[in-house]
């Protein structure tokens, strides 16, 4: 046994390796500095380093938690602007120099003025009409058009960001925007009240208003879109008017007032969706007090795709500068001095290297080098390089984010601290006394078990370790039961029965148990050599997402949380017989939920939902001893692996809660649920972060180092459990365990599907199209394009990670229905059909979908006859494109859309998370047939149904869109499959 430990011990369980995270270069508006930024996905920590003029190397690494970098500014005091839940925050780059000052309002830009900074905002305002211009309307929703056939009414449009329209302006005015400015002091502190700059204009389209602001001399140059007088289409006579837009530049003086004499119309033309037809990516660049507009011409004509520029002062003639100037040094265009042949040759040489600010930046964009004084920094092949304006050659810079890391992806523990963990160094066996034994990767080149979302069921059987992994190959819908240690073995015959949410492995000293939830509860014996034996089957209600552990008396404990929120537990003997079925005394969490289940010292188990909202103590016979709400207090940790450690844990005694003294220290992250040992030791697997470095650890803490937490008045203690009624879940065996029998005729996936690669079993990113070409296009379009759309908070949100293997041309997507997994968006009708076929299924017909959605009672909504706000994840007041782009109609392939959060969670919810939105069939239910994502159907012309989370529809099961061909896709389109039921 391990010796008593008086303080927390974090024993490293995998050797650290040198890591060089991918990073981006973020130019600063003052051109005297730049930020180097490494993102760990959209929700992980960010790491920044400051490059500033005259410094020999970047500044120290700063870790950002819950905030994202917007910009940095150099002297007189280095300041950092971030965006996050607290709003726009500005403070010293060095946190020891003072606090950051935050304000909740969003800003479109932030610039340096005099000795401080100035965030610039836009607000709705009444604007006097000029000429025959028509009023701009508020954010127009993006419509998926198309009437439905029969008695179905046309589908409603996607809803915009606003819950109601502003009061209309007077007849002599139009609804437009006004530009306001705030003053911040040298340390980012607010100074005075917001200031109206006096600039007002009518945007041509919601989200197409103030484009950019840059400091120039003592003032600020602004770039905005405004509405122009509509023109008649050629030959239309008195027919259709073509809407037009202008791109306009103007200046704020040192006092922050708009100078009408500075107004200059740069472009005018037909209005596109977020741009003027033929011209995209407008930018301002300032140098020596002057500014220049730089844009890109869309492919049309001899000058297609070229760089265009217009000075804002001096000669207003349009320029056609060399592409190398736009790419490497567009600021040079603001200088009156001509570009010499030698200078152009140097810029050409750097341009030929393919410099980028972020990997994936499209080659046509302007500004691909971050200037810090007289030196330019860029990325090439993921490496940082720089060159001098004075003609010095290109040099390699050290990687700015070198880290020492060992990763942990999942792990299981017993009450002696024994277990198994999957780490970057291979599989690690944990023995009594915190001994370690490392093993090579069981399947080199196949990384399914390294995916945090894989969450495999793992069991220790004799001297071997077994797991349920995702299935591979065409027509494989469930999983494979495989041996990991001491040596890999071929999949067990049980593989045909292994499904996510419906099967589990349990270890034992000589043999284990395999349990599958189907028409009946099947119990099989599994030997460490892979031999199997059917022990029996039982009628028992076992919730989806259940978990299982070994009983102290032999056999298994199985537990989950039912759809009514009550915990349900089952006890099985070593011979496979059902020893007891119990139902908890009170509901703890509504709806289906994956759970954690870990053994308790001396017998029994501790059950908790994956949201860590409730703790449930169970004895060795499966009876619920106590339940208690779990306080949602977490360590303030940046986690690469796992979650910030809970500051309060369920104690070893039923109904007790304790506050571990050291578990909540900064940098502590946990993977799974901690386990109490027999002598009061607390064991957990997780990671600890120290700046950039991260270590996979086994944590140990003695009970005396904890503080009891009193129970709240509403908490429940011991209670007599109520017996659960035995019934048959999942129909009568005519459908696979991941599907539900509908009307006695066909099977429907219980949840919206996540796409996997059929060959490897790896999950495809839910935020990109399954087509490698389309995924690459979206990644390239938005990797730097996000910095030109929306307010500063929207621009700061990074792209979700795109695994490099997903860009392979050999992918074949397969649809898998699984509880608690974020379903795949960006699915076309063609890919949806292919993914269902690869799973041995097919797309549902319109009639099958509507019938399944209505449930046995045939109601318009899964839950009843009348619309109930919030019962399904639909008709949300927030729209992701309106939040990110200012307009619900813009940028529907932006990979970030389904990551947008509103309130406490994301707009797109994990499968099955909306408990009320369940269509009942017998003793089973189908989730999210209304809301969450639109789902493709088997219609020749293309159709999808159900509505997605922001669609303004109350048509429930009859919401149907038929306007888009099967090749169409966007963030809101997903897939669910059907198949014919087996004969009775």
mmCIF file of C-alpha atoms in Angstrom, residues 83 279 352 442 515 687 718 762 792-793 846 857 862 875:
data_model
loop_
_atom_site.group_PDB
_atom_site.id
_atom_site.type_symbol
_atom_site.label_atom_id
_atom_site.label_comp_id
_atom_site.label_asym_id
_atom_site.label_seq_id
_atom_site.Cartn_x
_atom_site.Cartn_y
_atom_site.Cartn_z
ATOM 1 C CA UNK A 83 -12.505 39.841 -25.147
ATOM 2 C CA UNK A 279 -14.504 43.998 -54.459
ATOM 3 C CA UNK A 352 7.887 34.313 -52.985
ATOM 4 C CA UNK A 442 -1.425 -1.084 -28.835
ATOM 5 C CA UNK A 515 -23.459 -6.384 -20.548
ATOM 6 C CA UNK A 687 -2.996 16.892 -15.449
ATOM 7 C CA UNK A 718 -30.315 8.061 3.431
ATOM 8 C CA UNK A 762 -11.985 8.282 -35.878
ATOM 9 C CA UNK A 792 -14.008 42.610 -31.466
ATOM 10 C CA UNK A 793 -15.387 39.774 -29.340
ATOM 11 C CA UNK A 846 -40.602 12.582 -45.131
ATOM 12 C CA UNK A 857 -49.860 10.041 -29.624
ATOM 13 C CA UNK A 862 -42.602 15.496 -29.613
ATOM 14 C CA UNK A 875 -36.701 29.245 -31.982
#
